[in-house]
Amino acid sequence: MIESLDPGTLYPFGGAALFALGLHGLIRRRHLILRILAVNIMGSGVFMVFLGIAARGDAPPDPVAQALTLTGIVVAVSATAFALALTVHLARLTGHAVLLPGPLRTHRGNRPEDP
Amino acid sequence: MIADLLTAVLVLAGLVFFAAGTLGLLRFPDVYTRLHALTKADNLGLGLVVLGLMPQADGPAMILKLVLIWVLVLAAGATAAHMVAQRTWTHGEFERRE
Amino acid sequence: MNAALLAFDVVLLAGLLGVAWRCLASTDLFRAVVLFITFGLLLAIAWVRLEAPDIALAEAAIGAGITGALLLVTLERLKHIMNPHRGDAGPSPPPDPVASDTGNADAEARDARDPGAGNVALSCAPTPARGRWSAVAVSGGLALLLMATLATQDHGPGLQPAVAAHMDVSGVDHGITAVLLNFRAWDTLLELAMVLLAGLGAWSLGRHDALPARPAPGPVLPGAVRLLLPVAIVTGVYLLWAGSHAPGGAFQAGAVLGAAGILMSLARPHSLPDPDPRLLRIGVTAGALLFLALGLWGLFAGPALLTWPRNLAYPLILIIETGATLSIALTLVALFVGGRSPREDA
Amino acid sequence: MSATIPESLVFATGALAAVSLGLPLLASAWPWQARRIGLLGLSLSILGLLATIGLFLDAAPGMDAPAVRVGLGGWEAPLGVTLHLDGLTLAMLLLNALVALAGSLYARGYIRGSAEQRQFWPLWLWLWGGLNLLVLSGDAFNLYITLEIASLSAVALVALTGDTDAVTGAMRYLLINLLGSLSFLLGAALLYGEFGVLDLTLLGELAGDGPTERMAAALMLGGLLMKAAVFPLHVWLATAHASAPAPVSGMLSGMVVAAMFYLILRLWLLIFAPLGTPALAVLLGLLGSAALVWGSLQALRAPRLKIVAAYSTVAQMGYIALAFPILILQPAAWPVVVFFAFAHGLAKAAVLMGAGTLQKAAGHDRMNALGPVLRARGRTVFALGLGGISLMGLPLTGGFLAKYLLLEAGMHGAADAPPVMQAWTWLWVVMVALGSLLATAYILRMVAPAFARGERDPGVPVSAGMEWMPLALAAGAAAMGLAGAPLMHLLEHTAGVS
């Protein structure tokens, strides 16, 4: 049992747990900073699955999966940077950085008084 | 063999400092004493770990890199500690000791 | 030994999950961000355990470092937006996040009187209890399904043999660099485009505030920056060069140089000149444009876009990586500073 | 690569990708001339695209593979990234280019002020280029990056107007997009873990219906359905689409959502077809029906013209989702999805841009106060009406053709299906008819004030592009009904269709 649990097998399970944990945070939290952190944690979970797959077995680690992860990290930081800029922009307009109610529930899109 | 023994002793000694620093971070009452515990212990701890790894290094270049790591951490740690302390002194924001 | 390593892995994973949980459950944003940075550093250790030193390097520099700096500066901006200076008649003065760690004398005096003033903006409501169990059921169920799926998979070698078989014609000696800049160069080019696009998006949202002069933040930070800046530049160039045969490469180097730029903007004692927006635009695009321009050669000479001639592969990859490093560093600093240059609208 | 594929097509595929990336890059480097770069580049790329379509139709019957596959950098799959060009790709590229060109001519008048233009044009070209690259990509990981490029530029464009609603909508849109992309990426990771390849064609050869495929399909298709705003995941769409600048709304409703469906269809045809089960069909059908009814009802009571159009997109996406259960019964019916995307894309872009024209002219788009402007602006009302007719699906329009094909396929599928499935299929057919009725109602609600008596007031003058482009798009949507055969001919040559 212990031999079969090399890091490459163990870590993807952790990645799956991180993904689900991030999703939970994204659904449950309202503050945009926390939601952005939640998305990043989900991303880390995916990267952990990729790197775990790369390290499975006895062969040398798979450079393709590692390169994909590197690309993924850079894409994630770009998206995060933009999301943070948008958060600040929203806070300047509304005075807070909370989306109420969340995009995964209902929304208020049609206020009749809108110009 | 002696090199391995030296490494083990030095790295373990370094870890003791890390543990002490962490304990201080968790247990000390305010920012200044925590900073003290953290930076002093970590600098010394890292120094011992680096010293312990030197016998395992492949050549002088690797030893140089190890020393460089220590020096950089010293510089960065000292600067960061100074800034945290200064901010606490002027703003007293995150921890206030009356 | 094996059991000890397994125990280490389990403790590390538990720590990662615990830190992530504490981070997302926090009602104090500053604490959440610090925990997230901790999470990034722990991830870097996990990547080392998965035999991925390149990714560990990138995670520490980009994932924890740059993201952490961006998060902290965002908190600083939010604090300024939500605590407009009381007694001011007009709209709140433009927040200068970069200068905010010293602020002006009034703010300082007020902060000293009211220590909690800054922290109110950085707290958020705790999660409401309603709907708790359905969310737990959804995410828990997803985790179980994912794990069950992963448990059915067997150990394939992936594309490692294919990469190994083509290493001799890739122009470099490091597998990941070969994949990033030769075998899957298209991904990397689009990734550069993505970094650029984040910068463009942030610029489209508004101007950054003028970079004002500010009181010197004491001698320590500028002194340390003066000491560290050359080291950071040398490290960046070293990482760039090392990428061809060892862990490192354009993205890590770009992150280190970007971090140096961020430090410099934090430590600046006087107002910095606002760079010419034309040069800035060209600077952030140059990396991707150069990459595509060199790649066009393959389109016309065959067989396809982004083909490097075998004997020129190494110099071409080095040129492309240099351009990419500079553009990435520039974009990261621009993202830290905030919106577009006011001079662009003039 | 097959020797029977002519060099010229390989070159054209690479050139399309290079132009889709190069134009936005140039515009970002020099935004002071971005409008010219964009208009000139888009026109030239349409010419290039038409030439490619000609070449492709010429060569396709002789090729031994249905698709042109170009390994970038000279590396074939599985090592390298492959570009994928077939009839389906070309159709989507054409739709994208048409909507983008019309939108660009429209935006010339809509986006005033040089500072706004400098921000708008590079992002606009990125959206066009990102969608092109998405459609051209044949690699699961590469698709993730292109999805992120397309969604990031779309979000930035939505936020561009800078009012609170737009920025709130953009934020929701961004979060849903990030979630969808990550879900897609996790699915790709699972597939890579099982099969060790990322190329869609190779994955299709290796995949069956094991647990990995199921989980990956759920994650990837679920993420894309989220981005395509199918029923329970649609809430972000109305704010984002309705508060964006009008050309952007047109592109979002006309192309971005369609591109997500394109990708669902592509993955389905290449990889996940073995997973088609009756249960999945019923689920998708129910989601589609719910979207159809709910979106139409919201459109009937929305207070603003652009919100009506945005909810109509939710409803019309329900139609496309309804196509999938029919597809599972009758796999040969897949071109219906493309017809739908085409007809809806042109018509909805026409309606949203027309709404934008009225909004600019009147200074608002409140339904109850638009009468005077509607009465004075016959050209725009005609565009709204013509686009609306295609959305309703009156005969001779593209919308009619799409719905007709959908109904025909549904009835054919029902004839051979077991009784339980037959009952469900009849339900879908009824839903399609009901959706058309509801569409008629909300389209009439949009244009009816134009025919009432009352004062006329053309409002603020608008540019020629803003008057004519909605009309051109609407005419295109209507003409689709007559031009169905060439499109069908193009779609015959698509990979994964047996």
CSV table of C-alpha atoms in Angstrom, one decimal, chain A residues 15 55 88 113:
chain,number,residue,atom,x,y,z
A,15,GLY,CA,-5.4,18.6,-6.0
A,55,ALA,CA,5.4,12.6,-11.7
A,88,VAL,CA,-10.7,48.2,-7.5
A,113,GLU,CA,-35.3,53.4,-13.2
